[in-house]
Coordinates of C-alpha atoms and ligand atoms in Angstrom, one line a residue:
X10 CA 7.9 -12.9 42.5
X11 CA 10.8 -11.8 40.9
X12 CA 11.0 -11.4 37.7
X13 CA 13.9 -10.3 35.6
X14 CA 12.4 -7.9 32.1
X15 CA 13.8 -10.7 29.8
X16 CA 12.2 -13.4 31.4
X17 CA 9.1 -11.2 31.4
X18 CA 9.6 -10.5 27.4
X19 CA 8.9 -14.3 26.9
X20 CA 6.1 -15.0 28.9
X21 CA 4.8 -12.3 26.5
X22 CA 5.5 -13.9 22.8
X23 CA 4.5 -17.1 24.3
X24 CA 1.2 -15.7 24.8
X25 CA 0.7 -14.0 21.9
X26 CA 1.7 -17.4 20.5
X27 CA 4.9 -15.7 18.6
X28 CA 7.2 -19.2 17.3
X29 CA 10.3 -17.7 16.2
X30 CA 12.6 -14.5 17.1
X31 CA 15.8 -13.1 14.5
X32 CA 18.2 -11.3 15.1
X33 CA 22.0 -11.1 16.5
X34 CA 22.5 -11.0 19.8
X35 CA 24.6 -7.2 21.6
X36 CA 25.3 -6.2 25.4
X37 CA 21.9 -4.9 25.8
X38 CA 20.0 -8.6 24.6
X39 CA 22.1 -10.9 26.0
X40 CA 19.5 -12.2 28.8
X41 CA 16.4 -11.8 26.8
X42 CA 18.6 -14.6 24.2
X43 CA 18.6 -16.6 27.7
X44 CA 15.1 -16.4 28.5
X45 CA 14.8 -17.3 24.5
X46 CA 17.2 -19.7 24.8
X47 CA 14.8 -21.4 27.5
X48 CA 11.5 -21.3 25.7
X49 CA 9.9 -24.4 24.8
X50 CA 7.6 -22.5 22.4
X51 CA 10.1 -20.5 20.7
X52 CA 12.6 -20.6 18.4
X53 CA 15.3 -17.7 18.3
X54 CA 17.5 -18.2 14.8
X55 CA 20.5 -16.2 14.4
X56 CA 20.8 -14.6 11.0
X57 CA 24.1 -13.3 9.3
X58 CA 22.4 -9.4 8.9
X59 CA 19.5 -8.1 10.6
X60 CA 18.3 -7.2 7.1
X61 CA 17.5 -10.6 6.4
X62 CA 16.2 -11.5 10.0
X63 CA 13.3 -8.7 9.3
X64 CA 12.8 -10.1 5.7
X65 CA 12.2 -13.5 7.0
X66 CA 9.6 -12.1 10.3
X67 CA 8.3 -10.5 7.2
X68 CA 7.7 -14.1 5.6
X69 CA 6.7 -15.1 8.5
X70 CA 3.8 -12.4 8.9
X71 CA 2.6 -13.1 6.3
X72 CA 2.4 -16.8 6.1
X73 CA 1.4 -17.9 9.6
X74 CA -0.9 -16.7 12.4
X75 CA 2.2 -16.2 14.3
X76 CA 3.7 -12.8 14.1
X77 CA 7.2 -12.3 13.4
X78 CA 9.1 -10.9 15.7
X79 CA 13.4 -9.1 15.8
X80 CA 14.9 -9.2 18.4
X81 CA 18.0 -6.7 17.8
X82 CA 20.8 -4.4 19.3
X83 CA 18.9 -0.2 19.5
X84 CA 20.9 1.8 16.9
X85 CA 23.2 -0.7 14.2
X86 CA 20.2 -3.2 14.6
X87 CA 17.5 -1.6 13.9
X88 CA 19.6 0.3 11.1
X89 CA 20.3 -2.7 9.4
X90 CA 16.8 -4.5 9.7
X91 CA 15.6 -1.1 8.5
X92 CA 14.6 -2.2 5.0
X93 CA 12.4 -4.8 6.3
X94 CA 10.5 -3.3 8.4
X95 CA 10.3 -0.6 5.9
X96 CA 8.7 -3.3 4.0
X97 CA 6.6 -4.8 6.1
X98 CA 5.1 -1.5 7.0
X99 CA 4.3 -0.2 2.9
X100 CA 2.8 -4.0 2.6
X101 CA 0.8 -4.0 5.5
X102 CA 2.3 -6.8 7.1
X103 CA 2.4 -7.6 10.9
X104 CA 5.7 -7.3 12.8
X105 CA 7.0 -6.9 16.5
X106 CA 10.3 -5.2 16.6
X107 CA 11.6 -5.7 20.2
X108 CA 15.3 -3.9 21.1
X109 CA 17.4 -3.4 23.9
X110 CA 17.8 0.2 24.9
X111 CA 20.5 1.9 26.6
X112 CA 20.4 2.3 31.1
X113 CA 17.7 4.4 32.1
X114 CA 19.0 4.2 35.9
X115 CA 22.7 5.4 35.4
X116 CA 22.1 8.9 34.2
X117 CA 24.9 8.4 31.9
X118 CA 25.1 10.2 28.4
X119 CA 26.6 8.8 25.2
X120 CA 25.8 4.8 25.8
X121 CA 26.8 2.4 23.5
X122 CA 24.2 2.0 20.6
X123 CA 22.7 5.7 21.9
X124 CA 20.4 7.6 19.5
X125 CA 16.6 8.7 18.9
X126 CA 15.6 5.1 18.5
X127 CA 11.5 5.9 18.6
X128 CA 12.3 9.1 16.1
X129 CA 14.2 7.3 13.6
X130 CA 11.9 4.2 14.1
X131 CA 8.5 6.6 13.8
X132 CA 8.1 6.7 10.4
X133 CA 9.0 2.6 9.8
X134 CA 6.2 1.3 12.0
X135 CA 2.7 2.1 13.8
X136 CA 3.5 2.8 17.0
X137 CA 6.6 3.3 19.2
X138 CA 7.1 2.0 23.2
X139 CA 9.5 1.8 25.7
X140 CA 9.0 0.6 28.8
X141 CA 10.5 2.6 31.8
X142 CA 8.9 -0.6 34.4
X143 CA 9.1 -4.2 34.9
X144 CA 5.5 -4.3 35.1
X145 CA 4.8 -2.7 31.7
X146 CA 6.8 -4.9 30.1
X147 CA 3.8 -7.5 29.9
X148 CA 1.0 -5.1 29.1
X149 CA 3.1 -3.0 26.8
X150 CA 3.7 -6.3 24.5
X151 CA 0.0 -7.3 24.6
X152 CA -0.8 -3.8 23.3
X153 CA 2.1 -3.4 20.5
X154 CA 0.5 -6.3 19.2
X155 CA -3.0 -5.5 19.1
X156 CA -2.1 -3.0 17.0
X157 CA 0.6 -4.5 15.1
X158 CA -2.3 -6.9 13.6
X159 CA -5.5 -4.7 14.0
X160 CA -7.4 -2.8 11.0
X161 CA -4.0 -2.6 8.1
X162 CA -1.2 -4.9 9.9
X163 CA 2.2 -3.1 10.2
X164 CA 5.1 -3.3 12.3
X165 CA 5.3 -1.9 16.1
X166 CA 8.8 -0.6 17.9
X167 CA 8.9 -2.0 21.5
X168 CA 12.4 -0.4 23.5
X169 CA 13.6 -2.7 26.3
X170 CA 16.2 -0.9 28.3
X171 CA 19.2 -3.8 29.5
X172 CA 18.5 -3.0 32.5
X173 CA 14.9 -3.6 32.6
X174 CA 16.0 -6.8 30.9
X175 CA 18.9 -7.7 33.1
X176 CA 17.2 -6.6 36.7
X177 CA 14.9 -8.5 38.6
X178 CA 11.6 -6.8 40.2
X179 CA 8.8 -8.3 42.1
X180 CA 5.8 -8.5 39.4
X181 CA 2.6 -9.2 40.6
X182 CA -0.2 -11.7 38.9
X183 CA 0.9 -11.6 35.1
X184 CA -2.0 -10.8 32.6
X185 CA -3.2 -13.7 30.4
X186 CA -3.6 -12.8 26.3
X187 CA -6.8 -12.1 25.1
X188 CA -7.4 -12.2 21.2
X189 CA -9.5 -9.6 19.9
X190 CA -12.7 -10.6 19.1
X191 CA -13.7 -11.4 15.3
X192 CA -14.1 -8.3 13.1
X193 CA -17.7 -7.1 12.8
X194 CA -18.8 -5.1 9.8
X195 CA -21.6 -2.3 10.5
X196 CA -22.3 -1.4 6.8
X197 CA -26.2 -2.4 5.9
X198 CA -26.6 0.7 3.9
X199 CA -23.3 0.6 2.1
X200 CA -23.8 -3.0 1.3
X201 CA -27.5 -2.3 -0.4
X202 CA -25.9 0.6 -2.6
X203 CA -23.3 -1.6 -3.8
X204 CA -25.6 -4.8 -4.8
X205 CA -27.8 -1.8 -6.7
X206 CA -25.0 -1.2 -8.8
X207 CA -24.3 -4.2 -9.0
X208 CA -27.5 -5.0 -10.2
X209 CA -27.5 -2.5 -13.0
X210 CA -23.9 -3.9 -14.0
X211 CA -23.5 -4.9 -17.9
X212 CA -20.1 -5.7 -16.8
X213 CA -18.7 -6.6 -13.3
X214 CA -15.0 -6.9 -13.0
X215 CA -13.3 -7.6 -9.6
X216 CA -9.8 -6.2 -9.0
X217 CA -8.5 -7.9 -5.5
X218 CA -5.3 -6.4 -3.5
X219 CA -3.3 -8.5 -0.6
X220 CA -6.0 -7.4 1.7
X221 CA -8.2 -10.1 0.6
X222 CA -5.9 -13.1 0.7
X223 CA -8.1 -14.9 3.4
X224 CA -10.5 -14.6 2.1
X225 CA -10.4 -16.7 -1.0
X226 CA -13.7 -18.8 -0.8
X227 CA -15.9 -16.1 -0.7
X228 CA -13.8 -14.4 -3.5
X229 CA -14.1 -16.9 -5.8
X230 CA -18.3 -17.3 -4.5
X231 CA -18.5 -13.8 -5.6
X232 CA -17.0 -13.9 -8.2
X233 CA -19.3 -17.1 -9.7
X234 CA -22.0 -15.4 -8.5
X235 CA -21.6 -11.8 -10.5
X236 CA -19.6 -14.0 -13.7
X237 CA -16.6 -11.5 -13.2
X238 CA -13.2 -12.1 -14.5
X239 CA -10.7 -11.0 -11.8
X240 CA -7.3 -9.5 -12.2
X241 CA -5.3 -9.4 -9.3
X242 CA -2.3 -6.6 -7.4
X243 CA 1.0 -7.9 -7.7
X244 CA 1.4 -8.9 -4.1
X245 CA -2.4 -9.9 -4.4
X246 CA -0.8 -12.7 -6.7
X247 CA -2.4 -15.2 -4.9
X248 CA -5.3 -14.2 -4.0
X249 CA -7.8 -15.8 -6.3
X250 CA -6.7 -19.1 -8.3
X251 CA -4.4 -18.3 -11.7
X252 CA -6.1 -21.8 -13.0
X253 CA -9.8 -20.8 -12.3
X254 CA -11.7 -19.5 -16.0
X255 CA -13.0 -16.3 -14.6
X256 CA -8.8 -15.1 -13.4
X257 CA -7.3 -12.8 -16.1
X258 CA -3.7 -11.9 -14.5
X259 CA -2.2 -9.2 -12.3
X260 CA -3.3 -5.0 -12.8
X261 CA -6.0 -4.1 -15.8
X262 CA -4.7 -1.7 -17.6
X263 CA -2.3 -0.8 -20.0
X264 CA 0.8 -2.7 -18.4
X265 CA -1.6 -5.4 -18.1
X266 CA -1.3 -8.8 -19.9
X267 CA -3.7 -9.0 -23.0
X268 CA -6.5 -11.3 -20.9
X269 CA -6.6 -8.6 -18.2
X270 CA -7.1 -5.7 -20.6
X271 CA -9.9 -7.4 -23.0
X272 CA -11.8 -8.5 -20.2
X273 CA -11.1 -5.2 -18.4
X274 CA -12.0 -2.9 -21.2
X275 CA -15.6 -2.8 -21.0
X276 CA -15.2 -2.8 -17.5
X277 CA -18.8 -0.9 -16.2
X278 CA -18.9 -1.7 -11.9
X279 CA -15.8 -2.1 -10.0
X280 CA -15.4 -4.4 -6.7
X281 CA -12.0 -3.2 -5.8
X282 CA -11.4 -5.1 -2.3
X283 CA -8.2 -5.4 -0.1
X284 CA -6.5 -3.3 -3.0
X285 CA -5.8 1.3 -2.3
X286 CA -4.7 1.3 -5.7
X287 CA -0.7 1.8 -5.4
X288 CA 1.2 2.5 -8.1
X289 CA 2.9 -0.7 -9.5
X290 CA -0.8 -2.3 -9.4
X291 CA -2.1 0.2 -11.3
X292 CA 0.3 0.5 -13.9
X293 CA 1.1 3.9 -12.9
X294 CA -2.3 5.3 -12.3
X295 CA -2.5 4.3 -15.9
X296 CA -5.6 1.8 -15.7
X297 CA -8.8 3.4 -16.4
X298 CA -11.5 2.8 -12.9
X299 CA -15.2 3.3 -13.5
X300 CA -16.8 5.2 -12.1
X301 CA -19.2 2.5 -10.4
X302 CA -16.1 1.7 -7.7
X303 CA -17.4 0.1 -5.0
X304 CA -14.2 -0.3 -2.9
X305 CA -13.7 -2.5 0.1
X306 CA -10.3 -2.1 2.6
X307 CA -9.8 -2.6 6.1
X308 CA -8.4 0.8 5.9
X309 CA -10.8 3.5 5.1
X310 CA -7.9 6.1 4.1
X311 CA -7.2 4.2 1.0
X312 CA -10.6 5.4 0.0
X313 CA -10.8 8.4 -2.4
X314 CA -7.0 8.4 -2.2
X315 CA -6.7 7.8 -6.3
X316 CA -9.3 6.8 -7.6
X317 CA -12.8 8.3 -6.0
X318 CA -15.1 5.4 -4.8
X319 CA -19.0 5.3 -5.6
X320 CA -19.6 3.2 -2.5
X321 CA -16.7 2.6 0.1
X322 CA -17.2 -0.2 2.5
X323 CA -14.8 -0.2 5.3
X324 CA -14.0 -4.0 7.2
X325 CA -12.2 -6.7 6.2
X326 CA -12.5 -8.6 3.7
X327 CA -14.2 -11.7 4.5
X328 CA -17.0 -10.4 6.9
X329 CA -17.6 -7.7 3.9
X330 CA -17.9 -10.2 1.3
X331 CA -19.8 -12.6 3.5
X332 CA -22.3 -9.6 4.3
X333 CA -22.0 -8.6 0.5
X334 CA -22.9 -12.1 -0.6
X335 CA -26.1 -12.5 1.3
X336 CA -27.3 -8.9 -0.2
X337 CA -26.3 -9.9 -3.5
X338 CA -28.3 -13.6 -2.6
X339 CA -31.5 -12.3 -2.2
X340 CA -31.7 -9.1 -4.8
X341 CA -29.2 -9.7 -7.7
X342 CA -30.0 -13.2 -9.7
X343 CA -26.7 -15.1 -10.5
X344 CA -25.1 -14.5 -14.0
X345 CA -24.9 -17.3 -15.8
X346 CA -21.4 -18.7 -17.6
X347 CA -20.9 -16.2 -20.4
X348 CA -19.1 -18.9 -22.3
X349 CA -17.9 -16.3 -25.2
X350 CA -16.1 -14.6 -22.1
X351 CA -14.4 -17.3 -20.7
X352 CA -12.6 -18.7 -23.7
X353 CA -11.8 -15.2 -25.1
X354 CA -9.6 -15.2 -21.5
X355 CA -8.5 -18.3 -22.1
X356 CA -7.0 -17.9 -25.5
X357 CA -5.4 -14.7 -24.9
X358 CA -3.4 -16.5 -21.8
X359 CA -2.9 -18.6 -24.3
X360 CA -1.8 -16.4 -27.3
X361 CA 0.3 -14.6 -24.9
X362 CA 2.4 -17.9 -23.5
X363 CA 2.9 -18.6 -27.2
X364 CA 4.2 -15.0 -28.4
X365 CA 6.9 -15.9 -25.3
X366 CA 7.1 -19.9 -27.0
X367 CA 8.3 -18.7 -29.7
X368 CA 10.8 -16.5 -28.5
X369 CA 13.7 -19.4 -27.6
X370 CA 17.0 -18.6 -28.0
X371 CA 20.2 -20.3 -28.3
X372 CA 22.3 -21.7 -25.2
X373 CA 19.8 -19.1 -22.9
X374 CA 16.7 -20.1 -21.1
X375 CA 13.8 -19.5 -22.3
X376 CA 11.7 -17.7 -19.0
X377 CA 8.2 -19.2 -20.6
X378 CA 9.4 -23.1 -20.2
X379 CA 11.3 -22.4 -17.0
X380 CA 7.6 -21.3 -15.4
X381 CA 5.8 -24.3 -17.6
X382 CA 8.3 -26.9 -15.8
X383 CA 8.1 -25.3 -12.3
X384 CA 4.8 -25.2 -11.7
X385 CA 4.1 -29.1 -13.2
X386 CA 7.1 -30.0 -10.8
X387 CA 5.1 -27.9 -7.7
X388 CA 2.0 -28.7 -5.5
X389 CA -0.3 -25.7 -5.4
X390 CA 0.3 -25.2 -2.2
X391 CA 3.8 -24.9 -2.7
X392 CA 5.1 -21.0 -1.9
X393 CA 7.0 -18.9 -4.4
X394 CA 9.0 -16.1 -2.9
X395 CA 10.3 -13.4 -5.4
X396 CA 12.2 -10.5 -5.0
X397 CA 12.2 -7.3 -7.3
X398 CA 13.0 -6.7 -10.4
X399 CA 12.2 -7.6 -14.1
X400 CA 12.0 -11.7 -12.7
X401 CA 9.5 -10.1 -11.0
X402 CA 7.0 -9.5 -13.7
X403 CA 7.9 -12.4 -15.7
X404 CA 6.9 -14.4 -12.8
X405 CA 3.6 -12.8 -11.8
X406 CA 3.0 -13.0 -15.9
X407 CA 3.8 -16.5 -16.5
X408 CA 3.5 -18.5 -13.6
X409 CA 0.0 -19.5 -12.3
X410 CA 0.0 -19.4 -8.8
X411 CA -3.2 -22.2 -7.4
X412 CA -3.6 -21.3 -3.9
X413 CA -4.3 -18.1 -1.4
X414 CA -0.7 -16.9 0.5
X415 CA 1.3 -18.3 -2.0
X416 CA 3.6 -15.8 -3.5
X417 CA 5.5 -13.6 -1.0
X418 CA 6.8 -10.6 -2.3
X419 CA 8.4 -7.2 -1.8
X420 CA 5.5 -4.3 -3.6
X421 CA 4.9 -1.0 -2.4
X422 CA 8.7 -0.1 -0.3
X423 CA 10.3 -2.6 -3.4
X424 CA 13.1 -3.8 -1.3
X425 CA 15.6 -5.5 -3.1
X426 CA 17.5 -8.0 -1.3
X427 CA 13.8 -9.4 0.3
X428 CA 13.6 -12.8 -1.1
X429 CA 16.6 -15.0 0.2
X430 CA 15.7 -14.3 3.9
X431 CA 12.4 -14.1 2.8
X432 CA 12.5 -17.5 1.7
X433 CA 13.9 -18.7 5.0
X434 CA 11.0 -17.0 7.3
X435 CA 8.4 -19.3 4.6
X436 CA 10.5 -22.4 5.1
X437 CA 10.3 -22.1 8.6
X438 CA 6.6 -20.9 8.9
X439 CA 5.6 -23.8 7.0
X440 CA 8.3 -26.4 7.0
X441 CA 5.6 -29.1 5.2
X442 CA 5.5 -26.7 2.3
X443 CA 7.9 -26.8 -0.7
X444 CA 9.3 -22.6 -1.3
X445 CA 10.8 -21.9 -4.2
X446 CA 12.9 -18.5 -4.7
X447 CA 13.0 -16.6 -8.0
X448 CA 15.7 -13.8 -7.8
X449 CA 17.7 -11.8 -9.5
X450 CA 21.5 -11.7 -10.2
X451 CA 21.3 -7.7 -8.3
X452 CA 19.0 -8.8 -5.5
X453 CA 21.0 -12.4 -4.7
X454 CA 24.1 -10.2 -3.9
X455 CA 22.2 -7.7 -1.7
X456 CA 21.8 -10.8 1.2
X457 CA 23.1 -14.0 -0.5
X458 CA 25.6 -14.7 2.5
X459 CA 21.9 -15.5 4.4
X460 CA 22.1 -18.8 2.7
X461 CA 23.8 -19.8 5.5
X462 CA 21.7 -19.9 8.2
X463 CA 19.0 -22.0 5.8
X464 CA 21.7 -24.1 5.8
X465 CA 22.4 -24.5 9.8
X466 CA 19.4 -24.9 10.1
X467 CA 18.5 -27.5 7.3
X468 CA 16.1 -25.3 5.3
X469 CA 15.1 -27.1 2.0
X470 CA 14.7 -23.7 0.1
X471 CA 15.3 -23.9 -3.7
X472 CA 16.9 -20.4 -5.1
X473 CA 16.3 -20.1 -8.6
X474 CA 19.1 -17.1 -9.9
X475 CA 17.5 -15.2 -13.0
X476 CA 21.3 -14.2 -14.2
X477 CA 21.5 -12.2 -16.9
X478 CA 24.9 -9.7 -15.6
X479 CA 22.4 -6.9 -15.2
X480 CA 20.0 -5.3 -13.3
X481 CA 17.6 -5.5 -16.0
X482 CA 14.2 -4.1 -14.5
X483 CA 16.1 -0.3 -14.7
X484 CA 18.7 -1.3 -17.4
X485 CA 15.5 -1.7 -19.6
X486 CA 14.5 1.4 -19.0
X487 CA 17.8 3.5 -19.7
X488 CA 18.0 1.4 -23.1
X489 CA 15.7 3.2 -25.5
X490 CA 15.3 6.7 -23.6
X491 CA 19.4 7.2 -23.0
X492 CA 21.1 4.4 -25.1
X493 CA 23.6 3.6 -23.1
X494 CA 22.5 1.9 -19.3
X495 CA 25.6 3.5 -17.2
X496 CA 25.3 1.1 -13.4
X497 CA 23.1 -1.4 -13.8
X498 CA 25.5 -4.0 -15.3
X499 CA 26.9 -5.9 -12.3
X500 CA 30.4 -7.4 -11.8
X501 CA 30.5 -11.3 -12.8
X502 CA 29.4 -12.9 -10.0
X503 CA 30.5 -16.5 -9.2
X504 CA 27.1 -18.1 -7.7
X505 CA 28.7 -21.5 -7.2
X506 CA 31.4 -19.4 -5.1
X507 CA 28.1 -18.5 -2.7
X508 CA 26.4 -22.1 -2.4
X509 CA 30.6 -22.9 -1.4
X510 CA 30.3 -20.5 1.0
X511 CA 26.9 -21.2 1.8
X512 CA 26.6 -24.5 2.6
X513 CA 24.3 -24.9 0.0
X514 CA 24.2 -27.2 -3.2
X515 CA 24.5 -25.9 -6.8
X516 CA 23.2 -26.1 -10.6
X517 CA 23.8 -24.9 -13.1
X518 CA 20.6 -24.2 -16.0
X519 CA 21.9 -23.2 -19.2
X520 CA 19.6 -24.2 -21.7
X521 CA 16.1 -25.7 -22.4
X522 CA 16.8 -28.6 -22.4
X523 CA 18.1 -28.5 -18.2
X524 CA 15.4 -27.6 -17.4
X525 CA 13.6 -29.9 -16.2
X526 CA 16.6 -32.3 -15.1
X527 CA 17.5 -29.3 -13.2
X528 CA 14.2 -28.7 -11.2
X529 CA 13.7 -32.0 -10.2
X530 CA 17.3 -32.3 -9.2
X531 CA 17.0 -29.4 -7.1
X532 CA 13.9 -30.2 -5.5
X533 CA 15.2 -33.7 -4.8
X534 CA 17.9 -32.3 -2.6
X535 CA 16.0 -29.2 -1.3
X536 CA 13.6 -32.3 0.5
X537 CA 16.6 -33.8 2.2
X538 CA 16.4 -30.7 3.8
X539 CA 19.5 -28.6 2.0
X540 CA 19.2 -25.4 0.8
X541 CA 19.9 -25.5 -3.4
X542 CA 21.0 -22.3 -5.7
X543 CA 20.2 -22.8 -9.3
X544 CA 22.0 -20.1 -11.6
X545 CA 19.6 -19.6 -14.8
X546 CA 21.2 -18.7 -17.9
X547 CA 18.1 -16.5 -18.5
X548 CA 16.9 -14.7 -21.9
X549 CA 15.6 -11.2 -21.0
X550 CA 15.5 -9.8 -25.0
X551 CA 12.2 -10.3 -24.6
X552 CA 9.7 -7.1 -22.4
X553 CA 6.9 -8.3 -20.4
X554 CA 3.9 -6.3 -20.6
X555 CA 4.3 -4.7 -17.4
X556 CA 7.7 -3.2 -18.5
X557 CA 5.8 -2.2 -22.3
X558 CA 2.9 -0.8 -20.4
X559 CA 4.4 1.0 -17.5
X560 CA 7.2 2.6 -20.2
X561 CA 4.2 4.0 -22.6
X562 CA 2.3 5.2 -19.3
X563 CA 4.4 7.3 -18.2
X564 CA 6.3 8.8 -21.4
X565 CA 2.6 9.6 -22.0
X566 CA 2.4 11.6 -19.6
X567 CA 5.8 14.0 -19.9
X568 CA 4.9 17.3 -21.1
X569 CA 5.4 17.8 -24.7
X570 CA 8.9 19.5 -24.3
X571 CA 10.1 17.0 -22.4
X572 CA 8.6 14.2 -24.8
X573 CA 10.5 15.7 -27.9
X574 CA 13.8 16.5 -25.4
X575 CA 13.7 12.5 -24.7
X576 CA 13.3 11.3 -28.1
X577 CA 15.7 13.6 -29.5
X578 CA 18.3 13.0 -27.2
X579 CA 17.4 9.0 -28.0
X580 CA 17.8 9.5 -31.8
X581 CA 20.9 11.8 -31.3
X582 CA 22.4 8.5 -29.3
X583 CA 21.6 5.6 -31.8
X584 CA 23.2 7.7 -34.7
X585 CA 26.2 8.6 -32.2
X586 CA 26.5 5.6 -30.6
Ligands
TPP91 C1 17.0 -1.5 -2.1 C2 16.8 -1.0 -3.5 N1 18.0 -0.6 -4.8 C3 17.8 -0.8 -5.7 C4 16.2 -0.9 -6.9 C5 15.8 0.0 -7.8 N2 16.0 -1.4 -8.8 C6 14.4 -2.2 -8.9 S1 14.7 -3.0 -9.8 C7 16.2 -3.5 -10.4 C8 16.7 -4.2 -10.9 C9 16.9 -5.2 -9.9 O1 18.2 -6.6 -10.6 P1 18.4 -7.9 -10.0 O2 17.8 -7.9 -9.6 O3 19.5 -8.7 -11.1 O4 17.0 -8.3 -11.0 P2 16.8 -8.2 -12.6 O5 15.6 -6.6 -12.9 O6 17.6 -8.6 -13.6 O7 15.6 -9.6 -13.1 C10 16.4 -2.2 -9.5 C11 17.9 -1.9 -9.5 C12 14.8 -1.6 -5.5 N3 14.1 -1.5 -5.8 N4 15.6 -1.7 -4.1
MG92 MG1 19.4 -9.2 -13.5

């Protein structure tokens, strides 16, 4: 039979279970879009900017079993999409990046959108491919998918030149996709050593990251068997339920909330699972990790990268945890609940919230009251999508998360502009779950036009824009050491105007008395399939534990002469203004 490359690509995408593609068509991809339009299994979603498309594909990859797929033009489409591809790359999120490509059969140079896209994509993806024959298209996409979803997941780039996409060629029998077998772990000796360390532990603790997202139940079993407090990374906020008595918070060092700091203070054996101990999760590496570290991760490169491991177990979190539990059940008696420790965690958590309740300010919204109400009005499996800024850490510290894969956010690549489009991807991937985005005003401005995509697709996402008029996370870092805040005061944004422009509803939330009514109203509108933008006059006067801890840790590491220079400048500016 004769087939176009576009038909073959859509066949391969259907075989691997892709449900959506994101992008904007161009002359290189019209045939591909036409073939996608014929598919009854895949919905091609038109976006306003390929960067938004990449964040949507990222959300689909994080929240569903279907891989997020980008279908973009070469060069310009790829450079626009790069921010979302980079986020997926550093956060370990599977993604297929498919672009058209210049003709390979004419010998012409300086074609439209012609550049070395493989050199460009090489630093942002796990692998890059370019088809030069029709019969390569299907196996190449299968291989790209296998690479994107195996080990530590990530994006893979496939270039399909326009002549292959558009023209037909005789094709033999089409290969069928065979999913990879479930992961096996071969680490009996390491499991035994881990169990020995845990048997001797006086105060075992667990630190869990996004890598453990599919091992929620196994993680709960382990924590309860060891009676170990559990801290999560930022990306892994949802891997352990925030309402479990052993949950302590995000991080565990000087940048963590008091419940986590205190519960981990005496930690003598740590089980770290699905985390790379990267900068944010460790509060700029200020967290104290015990010598007895049992480090479990699917990517063996992370072992010893920042903190040396006594026992390193490479493998899928769920498979390793099941093996470890079998070993523990045979060799380590279950530790009874430690009432005093649990009570301390609960009291520390309550006291931390109390410190925020005491911070009410006239004419502003108190973050803790906002998150209390949001939690009350959101089902446990509701999805929170966060951007990057002060609002990220407020959410991490004040919004308890109850079920796995119910928070997504940009972490290691740390790209502002994530939340608006990612929330659209989340709602497409999980139409029956409530999706609420928390986004700073600066980040909102980067991608807010994408709300048009939500409106055109009848997606009832609620956007809470924390409107403080500032790039606060950076402004806060400038305020004390520099005594001034250059380039972090943003222009006066008319948020209602954005709603008008994109077809969303707008609701103002101007003080604490408005919180309950506005959240209820926003949910009601969203339920009807319309996006809602809420302008929240948020009070940022109180610093998060994360910001205070990170500033202290980083400053503490400065050499003495630099410390003095910073302190003197701050003092002089404090006096001179
Ligand atoms: C693309 C990008 N540019 C710049 C930064 C640096 N940055 C990190 S947080 C932040 C401030 C974000 O401001 P806003 O969205 O208003 O959130 P807020 O901190 O006020 O809650 C900035 C500029 C970044 N992370 N990503
Ligand atoms: Mg702001």
